[in-house]
Amino acid sequence: MTTAEQHTGVRAPGGGSPHGSAPSPLTPAEEPVDLAPLAAELSAGALVTDPDVVLAHSQDRAIFSPVGRARALVRARSVEDVQATMRFATAHRLPVVPQGARTGLAGAANATDGALLLSVAAMNAVLDIDTVEQTARVQPGVINRQLKDALAPHGLAYPPDPGSVDISSLGGNVATNAGGLCCVKYGVTKDYVRQLRVVLADGSLTTLGRPTAKGVAGFDLASLFVGSEGSLGVVVEIVFDLIPALPDPITGVALFADIKHAAATITEFMASGATPSLLEIIDGHSIDFLNDYGDFGLPAGSAAMLLVQSNGDGSLEAAAAELEQFQRIAESLGAVEVTISDDPADSELFVAARRAVAPAMEKFAATRGGGELVDDVCVPRGALTEFFARMEAIAAEHEVFVSVVGHAGDGNMHPAVIFDAGDEESTRRAHAAFDAIMEAGLDLGGTITGEHGVGVLKNQWLARELDPVAQRLHLAIKRELDPLGLLSPGKMLQALRG
Ligand SMILES: Cc1cc2nc3c(=O)[nH]c(=O)nc-3n(C[C@H](O)[C@H](O)[C@H](O)COP(=O)(O)OP(=O)(O)OC[C@H]3O[C@@H](n4cnc5c(N)ncnc54)[C@H](O)[C@@H]3O)c2cc1C
């Protein structure tokens, strides 16, 4: 067993094939390959073969996702480094796993056996901010927050704000089509991608999308790469559309004694035509984790809390009217307490609390054996009441602890199954519950993943969600762009059969 296998106890899939079950043309992981010619082509020091360093770069933030043993790590510093790596991989039939900041939650950036890990984290410059076009041109390794900070002095904004805004790269955000808190009003990453430069599996470089605000010349191939999880090419430059800086919001918090009342409030508030700039749900368990983790001033003993913000598109009156509407609906549906505040300090504190759920939960999970499986289903808003009933039933049936937070306004829920990772039976039940959550998501007319992606964690489930024709299309596109199946084998497309 390799070190990486010992780490997870699961063997990574070896080389994959873009042809479903056809034999893999990839070089076996155990076959030595002389990497010196690659090192010679790359920027000085870009090729790293030290096994400890390679291992340290072999895993994203998903737990229970297989991690293979990579051959080497390439720390690309330029587009030419990326091209040279892909040409070498093509010549030697080596799998390649593109990597950004490795904050992914689906194992999509994990090593596969014998792969070259191709990190673009060091390509991290904001290249240009065009205030006339309202665009920003960036390298893929730029951290999301870095771009936001660079735009602030220009009065411009790049809205998508995943919970990982301070640690995830924009290339990774594009490759996973990342969402976030403000996406309920401002949309997800795909809504801001104007143009991409992409290195394909054979090392060729292409520019996709349009240089102008409008443009319909040819297929919308840039969109094809958004959310493709590194399986079609390596994003080496991005032009994002921007919008004027977002107005400050008014914040509301509603507490409920029953989570189903919170769900009904979400449904009715959104049905009223509201356009909140943030609408999040935090269940009672998560409120407890947070209170144990830091001083966020959250009242204990509630079954759920809704956090809502409105910026009224810059009109304070419109924002206040929207939150009054929220308060009316929440109270009519059983909210125990509703508080509205226009103090930016309150707003920051509550948003900080929402962002702290992940580390707070990690702290709690550590007291229960450390296991945490964070799901990411997205259901129609109208199905939220039923969704929470199903979560309760799943927790009872599988005898597991399930807490839920989510981007409520989008119906994108993150139920987390917390379990004893050192106990086989507890782990088995947790996995069964994790699967049952996806089953419930599909059953309610939703999807297995709203934003975290498929990776290795959910590739069997992608085959459940896509119909046979959609599966065939996915594989046909993969074959055309990456005929040898070099990019991210064993990941997103692994279980599709066409
Ligand atoms: C605390 C926490 C909170 C999070 N909250 C959210 C959230 O609210 N919303 C959300 O959507 N996600 C969230 N995530 C998940 C994760 O941060 C996102 O998926 C993010 O977009 C991954 O970016 P990354 O740079 O870390 O990519 P990585 O993890 O390095 O890679 C992710 C995928 O993208 C591919 N990839 C990376 N860079 C490139 C590139 N340049 N070209 C081609 N493929 C590439 C990889 O091969 C892999 O398939 C969260 C994660 C954490 C740890």
Coordinates of C-alpha atoms and ligand atoms in Angstrom, one line a residue:
M1 CA 0.0 0.0 0.0
T2 CA 1.4 3.5 -0.9
T3 CA 1.6 6.3 1.6
A4 CA -1.3 8.0 0.0
E5 CA -3.4 4.9 0.2
Q6 CA -2.6 4.5 3.9
H7 CA -3.8 8.0 4.3
T8 CA -7.3 7.3 3.2
G9 CA -7.5 3.6 3.2
V10 CA -8.9 3.7 -0.4
R11 CA -7.1 2.9 -3.6
A12 CA -7.3 5.6 -6.2
P13 CA -8.5 4.7 -9.6
G14 CA -5.5 4.4 -12.0
G15 CA -5.5 5.7 -15.5
G16 CA -8.9 6.4 -16.9
S17 CA -10.4 6.3 -20.3
P18 CA -12.5 8.8 -22.1
H19 CA -14.2 5.9 -23.7
G20 CA -15.9 4.6 -20.6
S21 CA -14.8 1.0 -20.1
A22 CA -12.2 0.8 -23.0
P23 CA -8.7 -0.1 -22.0
S24 CA -6.6 2.8 -20.7
P25 CA -3.8 4.0 -23.0
L26 CA -2.0 5.6 -20.1
T27 CA 1.5 4.7 -18.9
P28 CA 1.2 2.4 -15.9
A29 CA 1.9 4.3 -12.6
E30 CA 4.7 1.9 -11.7
E31 CA 6.6 2.4 -15.0
P32 CA 9.5 4.9 -14.6
V33 CA 9.5 7.9 -16.9
D34 CA 12.6 10.2 -17.2
L35 CA 11.3 13.6 -16.2
A36 CA 14.6 15.4 -16.9
P37 CA 13.5 16.6 -20.4
L38 CA 10.4 18.1 -18.8
A39 CA 12.4 19.9 -16.1
A40 CA 14.7 21.3 -18.8
E41 CA 11.7 22.9 -20.6
L42 CA 10.1 24.3 -17.5
S43 CA 10.9 27.5 -15.5
A44 CA 13.7 26.8 -13.1
G45 CA 12.6 24.8 -10.0
A46 CA 9.1 24.3 -11.4
L47 CA 9.4 20.5 -11.4
V48 CA 9.2 19.0 -7.9
T49 CA 9.8 15.2 -7.4
D50 CA 10.5 15.2 -3.6
P51 CA 8.0 12.6 -2.5
D52 CA 7.1 14.5 0.7
V53 CA 6.3 17.7 -1.2
V54 CA 4.4 15.8 -3.8
L55 CA 2.4 14.0 -1.2
A56 CA 1.7 17.3 0.6
H57 CA 0.1 18.6 -2.6
S58 CA -1.8 15.4 -3.4
Q59 CA -5.1 16.2 -1.7
D60 CA -7.9 18.8 -1.6
R61 CA -10.2 19.3 1.4
A62 CA -12.6 16.4 0.7
I63 CA -12.4 13.6 3.2
F64 CA -13.0 10.0 2.2
S65 CA -12.0 10.7 -1.4
P66 CA -9.3 8.4 -2.8
V67 CA -5.8 9.9 -3.1
G68 CA -3.3 8.3 -5.5
R69 CA 0.5 8.6 -5.6
A70 CA 1.5 11.2 -8.1
R71 CA 4.8 11.0 -10.0
A72 CA 5.7 14.7 -9.6
L73 CA 4.4 18.2 -9.0
V74 CA 4.7 21.0 -11.6
R75 CA 4.5 24.4 -10.1
A76 CA 3.7 26.3 -13.3
R77 CA 4.8 29.9 -13.5
S78 CA 3.7 30.6 -17.0
V79 CA 1.4 29.6 -19.8
E80 CA 4.5 28.0 -21.5
D81 CA 5.1 25.8 -18.4
V82 CA 1.5 24.5 -18.6
Q83 CA 1.9 23.9 -22.4
A84 CA 5.2 22.1 -21.9
T85 CA 3.7 19.9 -19.2
M86 CA 0.7 18.9 -21.4
R87 CA 3.0 18.2 -24.4
F88 CA 5.2 16.0 -22.2
A89 CA 2.1 14.2 -20.7
T90 CA 0.8 13.6 -24.3
A91 CA 4.2 12.3 -25.5
H92 CA 4.5 9.9 -22.5
R93 CA 0.8 9.2 -21.9
L94 CA 0.9 10.5 -18.3
P95 CA -2.3 11.6 -16.5
V96 CA -2.4 15.2 -15.3
V97 CA -4.4 16.7 -12.4
P98 CA -4.8 20.5 -12.7
Q99 CA -4.8 22.1 -9.3
G100 CA -5.6 25.6 -7.9
A101 CA -5.6 26.2 -4.2
R102 CA -6.8 22.6 -3.4
T103 CA -9.8 23.8 -1.3
G104 CA -12.2 21.6 -3.3
L105 CA -14.6 19.4 -1.4
A106 CA -15.0 16.6 -3.9
G107 CA -11.5 15.2 -4.3
A108 CA -11.4 16.6 -7.8
A109 CA -7.9 18.0 -7.3
N110 CA -6.6 14.8 -5.6
A111 CA -3.7 12.9 -7.1
T112 CA -4.2 9.9 -9.2
D113 CA -1.6 7.2 -9.4
G114 CA 1.3 8.1 -11.7
A115 CA -0.1 11.6 -12.4
L116 CA 1.7 14.9 -12.8
L117 CA 0.1 17.4 -10.5
L118 CA -0.1 20.6 -12.4
S119 CA -0.5 23.5 -10.0
V120 CA -1.2 26.9 -11.3
A121 CA -1.3 28.5 -7.8
A122 CA 1.9 30.5 -8.5
M123 CA 0.3 32.1 -11.6
N124 CA -1.4 34.6 -9.4
A125 CA -1.3 38.1 -11.0
V126 CA -4.2 40.4 -11.6
L127 CA -3.1 41.4 -15.1
D128 CA -5.5 44.2 -15.9
I129 CA -8.6 46.1 -14.7
D130 CA -10.5 47.8 -17.5
T131 CA -12.8 50.3 -16.0
V132 CA -14.4 51.2 -19.4
E133 CA -15.2 47.6 -20.3
Q134 CA -15.7 46.7 -16.6
T135 CA -13.6 43.6 -16.8
A136 CA -10.6 42.1 -15.0
R137 CA -8.0 39.9 -16.7
V138 CA -6.4 37.6 -14.2
Q139 CA -4.1 34.6 -14.0
P140 CA -5.8 31.4 -12.6
G141 CA -4.0 31.3 -9.3
V142 CA -5.3 34.6 -8.0
I143 CA -7.3 34.1 -4.8
N144 CA -10.9 35.3 -5.0
R145 CA -10.4 37.9 -2.2
Q146 CA -7.3 39.2 -3.9
L147 CA -9.4 40.3 -6.9
K148 CA -12.1 41.8 -4.7
D149 CA -9.5 43.9 -2.9
A150 CA -7.9 45.0 -6.2
L151 CA -11.3 46.1 -7.5
A152 CA -12.4 48.1 -4.5
P153 CA -10.5 51.3 -5.3
H154 CA -12.1 51.3 -8.8
G155 CA -15.6 51.1 -7.4
L156 CA -16.1 47.7 -9.1
A157 CA -17.1 44.3 -7.8
Y158 CA -16.7 40.6 -8.7
P159 CA -19.6 39.2 -6.8
P160 CA -19.2 35.4 -6.5
D161 CA -18.2 34.8 -2.9
P162 CA -17.7 31.1 -2.0
G163 CA -17.3 30.3 1.7
S164 CA -13.7 29.8 0.6
V165 CA -13.4 33.4 -0.7
D166 CA -10.1 33.9 1.2
I167 CA -8.4 30.7 0.2
S168 CA -9.7 29.4 -3.2
S169 CA -8.3 30.4 -6.6
L170 CA -10.3 32.0 -9.4
G171 CA -9.1 29.2 -11.8
G172 CA -10.5 26.7 -9.3
N173 CA -13.7 28.8 -9.0
V174 CA -14.1 28.7 -12.8
A175 CA -13.3 25.0 -13.0
T176 CA -16.0 24.2 -10.3
N177 CA -18.4 27.0 -11.3
A178 CA -18.3 28.1 -7.7
G179 CA -21.3 29.7 -6.0
G180 CA -21.5 31.4 -2.7
L181 CA -23.5 33.6 -0.4
C182 CA -24.5 36.5 -2.6
C183 CA -25.2 34.3 -5.6
V184 CA -28.9 34.3 -4.8
K185 CA -29.0 37.8 -6.3
Y186 CA -25.8 38.1 -8.3
G187 CA -25.4 34.7 -9.8
V188 CA -22.5 32.2 -9.8
T189 CA -19.0 32.2 -11.4
K190 CA -20.3 31.3 -14.9
D191 CA -22.3 34.5 -15.0
Y192 CA -19.1 36.5 -14.9
V193 CA -16.8 34.6 -17.3
R194 CA -16.3 36.6 -20.5
Q195 CA -13.2 35.0 -21.9
L196 CA -10.9 32.1 -21.1
R197 CA -7.4 31.1 -22.3
V198 CA -7.2 27.4 -22.0
V199 CA -4.3 24.9 -22.6
L200 CA -5.7 21.7 -24.1
A201 CA -4.5 18.1 -23.4
D202 CA -2.1 18.2 -26.4
G203 CA -0.5 21.5 -25.2
S204 CA -2.3 23.7 -27.7
L205 CA -3.5 27.1 -26.4
T206 CA -6.8 28.6 -27.3
T207 CA -8.9 31.7 -26.4
L208 CA -12.6 31.1 -25.9
G209 CA -15.5 33.4 -25.3
R210 CA -15.7 37.0 -26.5
P211 CA -13.6 40.2 -26.0
T212 CA -16.6 42.5 -25.9
A213 CA -19.7 42.9 -23.7
K214 CA -21.7 41.1 -26.4
G215 CA -20.7 38.5 -28.9
V216 CA -22.3 35.5 -30.5
A217 CA -19.6 34.3 -32.9
G218 CA -19.5 30.5 -32.7
F219 CA -20.4 28.1 -29.9
D220 CA -20.2 29.3 -26.3
L221 CA -17.2 27.1 -25.7
A222 CA -15.9 29.2 -22.7
S223 CA -19.1 28.1 -20.8
L224 CA -18.2 24.5 -21.6
F225 CA -15.1 24.8 -19.6
V226 CA -16.8 26.4 -16.6
G227 CA -17.5 23.6 -14.2
S228 CA -15.5 21.0 -16.1
E229 CA -13.4 20.3 -13.1
G230 CA -10.1 20.2 -15.0
S231 CA -11.3 17.4 -17.2
L232 CA -11.2 19.3 -20.5
G233 CA -8.2 21.7 -20.3
V234 CA -6.2 23.9 -18.0
V235 CA -7.5 27.5 -17.6
V236 CA -4.5 29.8 -17.8
E237 CA -6.1 33.2 -18.0
I238 CA -9.6 34.6 -17.3
V239 CA -11.4 37.8 -18.3
F240 CA -14.2 38.4 -15.8
D241 CA -17.2 40.7 -16.2
L242 CA -17.5 43.1 -13.3
I243 CA -20.3 45.2 -11.9
P244 CA -20.4 48.4 -9.9
A245 CA -19.5 48.0 -6.2
L246 CA -22.4 46.5 -4.3
P247 CA -24.3 48.8 -2.0
D248 CA -24.2 48.2 1.7
P249 CA -27.0 45.9 2.8
I250 CA -29.5 45.9 5.7
T251 CA -29.5 42.7 7.6
G252 CA -32.2 40.6 9.2
V253 CA -32.1 37.6 11.4
A254 CA -35.1 35.4 12.2
L255 CA -35.1 32.6 14.8
F256 CA -37.5 29.6 14.6
A257 CA -38.5 26.9 17.0
D258 CA -39.1 24.5 14.1
I259 CA -36.9 24.4 11.0
K260 CA -39.9 23.7 8.8
H261 CA -41.2 27.1 9.6
A262 CA -37.9 28.6 8.4
A263 CA -38.2 26.6 5.2
A264 CA -41.7 27.8 4.6
T265 CA -40.5 31.4 5.2
I266 CA -37.8 31.0 2.5
T267 CA -40.4 29.6 0.1
E268 CA -42.9 32.4 0.7
F269 CA -40.4 35.2 0.8
M270 CA -38.9 34.2 -2.6
A271 CA -42.4 33.7 -4.0
S272 CA -43.2 37.3 -3.0
G273 CA -40.7 38.5 -5.7
A274 CA -38.0 39.4 -3.2
T275 CA -34.4 39.8 -4.4
P276 CA -32.3 39.4 -1.3
S277 CA -28.6 39.8 -1.7
L278 CA -28.1 37.0 0.8
L279 CA -30.4 34.4 2.3
E280 CA -28.8 31.7 4.4
I281 CA -30.1 29.1 6.8
I282 CA -28.2 27.8 9.9
D283 CA -29.8 25.0 11.8
G284 CA -29.9 24.6 15.6
H285 CA -26.9 22.2 15.7
S286 CA -24.8 24.7 13.7
I287 CA -25.9 27.5 16.0
D288 CA -24.6 25.4 18.9
F289 CA -21.2 24.7 17.1
L290 CA -20.9 28.4 16.5
N291 CA -21.6 29.4 20.1
D292 CA -19.0 26.9 21.2
Y293 CA -16.5 28.2 18.6
G294 CA -16.7 32.0 19.1
D295 CA -18.7 34.9 20.4
F296 CA -21.1 35.7 17.6
G297 CA -23.9 36.7 19.9
L298 CA -26.2 34.0 18.6
P299 CA -29.1 33.1 20.9
A300 CA -29.0 29.4 21.9
G301 CA -32.0 27.0 21.8
S302 CA -33.4 27.8 18.4
A303 CA -34.1 25.1 15.8
A304 CA -33.0 27.3 12.9
M305 CA -31.9 30.8 12.0
L306 CA -32.4 32.7 8.7
L307 CA -29.9 35.3 7.9
V308 CA -31.1 37.7 5.2
Q309 CA -29.7 40.8 3.6
S310 CA -31.1 43.2 1.1
N311 CA -29.4 46.2 -0.6
G312 CA -32.4 47.4 -2.5
D313 CA -30.1 48.1 -5.5
G314 CA -28.7 51.1 -3.6
S315 CA -32.0 52.4 -2.3
L316 CA -32.1 52.2 1.5
E317 CA -35.9 52.5 1.4
A318 CA -36.3 49.6 -1.0
A319 CA -34.0 47.5 1.2
A320 CA -35.9 48.4 4.3
A321 CA -39.2 47.6 2.6
E322 CA -37.9 44.2 1.5
L323 CA -36.8 43.3 5.0
E324 CA -40.1 44.5 6.5
Q325 CA -41.7 42.1 4.0
F326 CA -39.4 39.3 5.3
Q327 CA -40.3 40.1 8.9
R328 CA -44.0 40.0 8.1
I329 CA -43.7 36.6 6.4
A330 CA -41.4 35.1 9.0
E331 CA -43.6 36.2 11.9
S332 CA -46.8 34.9 10.1
L333 CA -45.1 31.5 9.7
G334 CA -44.0 31.2 13.3
A335 CA -40.7 33.0 13.8
V336 CA -40.0 33.4 17.5
E337 CA -37.9 36.5 17.0
V338 CA -37.0 38.8 14.1
T339 CA -34.3 41.5 14.3
I340 CA -33.5 44.0 11.5
S341 CA -30.3 46.1 11.6
D342 CA -28.7 48.6 9.3
D343 CA -25.5 48.7 11.4
P344 CA -22.7 47.4 9.2
A345 CA -21.0 45.9 12.3
D346 CA -24.0 43.6 12.8
S347 CA -24.0 42.6 9.2
E348 CA -20.3 41.7 9.4
L349 CA -20.7 39.8 12.6
F350 CA -23.6 37.6 11.2
V351 CA -21.8 37.0 7.9
A352 CA -18.7 36.1 9.8
A353 CA -20.7 33.6 11.8
R354 CA -22.1 32.0 8.7
R355 CA -18.6 31.7 7.2
A356 CA -17.3 30.2 10.5
V357 CA -19.7 27.3 10.4
A358 CA -17.1 25.1 8.6
P359 CA -14.3 25.5 11.2
A360 CA -16.9 25.4 14.1
M361 CA -18.3 22.1 12.7
E362 CA -14.8 20.7 12.4
K363 CA -14.2 21.5 16.1
F364 CA -17.4 19.8 17.0
A365 CA -16.7 16.8 14.8
A366 CA -13.3 16.4 16.5
T367 CA -15.2 15.6 19.7
R368 CA -17.2 12.9 17.9
G369 CA -14.4 11.0 16.2
G370 CA -13.5 13.5 13.5
G371 CA -15.7 12.3 10.6
E372 CA -17.5 14.9 8.5
L373 CA -19.2 14.3 5.2
V374 CA -20.5 17.6 3.9
D375 CA -23.1 17.2 1.2
D376 CA -24.2 19.8 -1.3
V377 CA -27.6 19.1 -2.8
C378 CA -29.7 21.7 -4.4
V379 CA -33.5 21.4 -4.5
P380 CA -36.2 23.6 -5.8
R381 CA -37.1 26.3 -3.1
G382 CA -40.6 25.0 -3.0
A383 CA -39.3 21.6 -1.8
L384 CA -37.4 22.9 1.2
T385 CA -40.0 22.0 3.8
E386 CA -40.1 18.4 2.6
F387 CA -36.3 18.4 2.3
F388 CA -35.9 19.2 6.0
A389 CA -38.4 16.5 6.9
R390 CA -36.3 14.0 4.9
M391 CA -33.1 15.1 6.7
E392 CA -34.7 14.3 10.0
A393 CA -35.9 10.9 8.7
I394 CA -32.4 10.1 7.3
A395 CA -30.7 11.0 10.6
A396 CA -33.1 8.7 12.5
E397 CA -33.0 5.9 10.0
H398 CA -29.2 5.7 9.8
E399 CA -28.6 6.7 13.4
V400 CA -26.3 9.6 12.5
F401 CA -25.9 13.2 13.4
V402 CA -26.9 15.5 10.6
S403 CA -26.5 19.3 10.8
V404 CA -27.6 21.6 7.9
V405 CA -26.5 25.0 6.7
G406 CA -27.2 26.3 3.2
H407 CA -27.6 29.0 0.7
A408 CA -31.4 29.0 1.4
G409 CA -32.4 31.4 -1.3
D410 CA -31.0 29.1 -4.0
G411 CA -32.2 25.9 -2.3
N412 CA -28.6 24.8 -2.1
M413 CA -28.2 22.9 1.1
H414 CA -25.1 21.6 2.9
P415 CA -26.2 18.8 5.2
A416 CA -23.2 17.5 7.1
V417 CA -23.0 13.9 8.5
I418 CA -20.8 13.9 11.5
F419 CA -19.5 10.5 12.7
D420 CA -16.7 8.6 14.3
A421 CA -14.1 8.1 11.5
G422 CA -12.3 5.5 13.6
D423 CA -15.3 3.3 13.9
E424 CA -16.2 1.1 10.9
E425 CA -19.9 0.8 11.7
S426 CA -20.2 4.6 12.3
T427 CA -18.4 5.2 9.0
R428 CA -20.7 2.8 7.1
R429 CA -23.8 4.5 8.4
A430 CA -22.4 7.9 7.6
H431 CA -21.8 6.9 4.0
A432 CA -25.3 5.4 3.7
A433 CA -26.8 8.7 5.1
F434 CA -24.6 10.7 2.7
D435 CA -26.0 8.7 -0.2
A436 CA -29.6 8.9 1.1
I437 CA -29.2 12.7 1.1
M438 CA -28.3 12.7 -2.6
E439 CA -31.2 10.3 -3.3
A440 CA -33.5 12.8 -1.5
G441 CA -32.1 15.7 -3.5
L442 CA -32.8 13.9 -6.8
D443 CA -36.2 12.7 -5.6
L444 CA -37.3 16.2 -4.8
G445 CA -36.4 17.4 -8.3
G446 CA -32.9 18.7 -7.5
T447 CA -29.3 17.9 -8.2
I448 CA -26.6 16.0 -6.4
T449 CA -24.3 19.0 -6.3
G450 CA -25.2 22.7 -6.3
E451 CA -21.6 24.0 -6.2
H452 CA -18.9 21.7 -4.8
G453 CA -18.8 19.6 -7.9
V454 CA -18.6 15.9 -8.6
G455 CA -14.9 14.9 -8.4
V456 CA -14.3 11.4 -7.1
L457 CA -16.8 11.8 -4.3
K458 CA -19.9 11.8 -6.4
N459 CA -18.9 10.4 -9.8
Q460 CA -21.2 7.3 -9.3
W461 CA -24.0 9.7 -8.6
L462 CA -23.4 11.8 -11.8
A463 CA -24.2 8.6 -13.7
R464 CA -27.5 8.5 -11.8
E465 CA -28.4 12.2 -12.5
L466 CA -27.5 12.4 -16.2
D467 CA -29.7 10.6 -18.7
P468 CA -28.0 8.3 -21.2
V469 CA -27.9 10.8 -24.0
A470 CA -26.4 13.5 -21.7
Q471 CA -23.8 10.9 -20.6
R472 CA -23.0 10.1 -24.3
L473 CA -22.5 13.8 -25.0
H474 CA -20.2 14.3 -22.0
L475 CA -18.0 11.4 -23.2
A476 CA -18.0 12.6 -26.8
I477 CA -16.8 16.1 -25.8
K478 CA -14.2 14.5 -23.6
R479 CA -13.0 12.3 -26.4
E480 CA -12.7 15.2 -28.8
L481 CA -10.8 17.5 -26.4
D482 CA -8.7 14.9 -24.6
P483 CA -8.6 11.8 -26.8
L484 CA -6.0 10.0 -24.6
G485 CA -7.9 10.7 -21.4
L486 CA -4.9 12.4 -19.8
L487 CA -6.8 15.1 -17.8
S488 CA -8.2 14.1 -14.4
P489 CA -8.8 10.4 -15.1
G490 CA -10.9 8.6 -12.5
K491 CA -12.7 11.8 -11.6
M492 CA -15.9 13.5 -12.7
L493 CA -16.6 11.3 -15.8
Q494 CA -15.3 8.0 -14.4
A495 CA -18.7 6.3 -14.0
L496 CA -20.3 7.5 -17.2
R497 CA -20.9 4.8 -19.7
G498 CA -22.5 6.6 -22.6
Ligands
LIG1 C1 -14.3 26.3 4.0 C2 -14.8 26.0 2.6 C3 -15.9 26.7 2.1 C4 -16.3 26.5 0.8 N1 -17.4 27.1 0.4 C5 -17.8 27.0 -0.9 C6 -18.9 27.7 -1.4 O1 -19.6 28.5 -0.7 N2 -19.2 27.6 -2.7 C7 -18.5 26.8 -3.6 O2 -18.8 26.7 -4.7 N3 -17.5 26.1 -3.1 C8 -17.1 26.2 -1.8 N4 -16.0 25.5 -1.4 C9 -15.3 24.5 -2.3 C10 -14.1 25.1 -3.0 O3 -13.5 26.2 -2.3 C11 -14.4 25.5 -4.4 O4 -14.8 24.4 -5.2 C12 -13.3 26.3 -5.2 O5 -13.9 26.8 -6.4 C13 -12.1 25.4 -5.5 O6 -11.1 26.3 -5.9 P1 -9.5 25.8 -5.7 O7 -8.7 26.9 -6.2 O8 -9.3 25.4 -4.3 O9 -9.5 24.6 -6.7 P2 -8.9 23.1 -6.5 O10 -9.5 22.5 -5.2 O11 -7.5 23.2 -6.5 O12 -9.5 22.4 -7.7 C14 -10.9 22.2 -7.9 C15 -11.2 21.6 -9.3 O13 -10.8 22.5 -10.3 C16 -9.8 22.1 -11.1 N5 -8.9 23.2 -11.4 C17 -8.3 24.0 -10.5 N6 -7.7 25.0 -11.1 C18 -7.8 24.8 -12.5 C19 -7.4 25.4 -13.6 N7 -6.7 26.5 -13.6 N8 -7.7 24.9 -14.8 C20 -8.5 23.8 -14.9 N9 -9.0 23.1 -13.8 C21 -8.6 23.6 -12.6 C22 -9.1 20.9 -10.4 O14 -8.6 19.9 -11.3 C23 -10.3 20.4 -9.6 O15 -11.1 19.6 -10.5 C24 -15.6 25.6 0.0 C25 -14.4 25.0 0.4 C26 -14.0 25.2 1.8 C27 -12.8 24.5 2.2

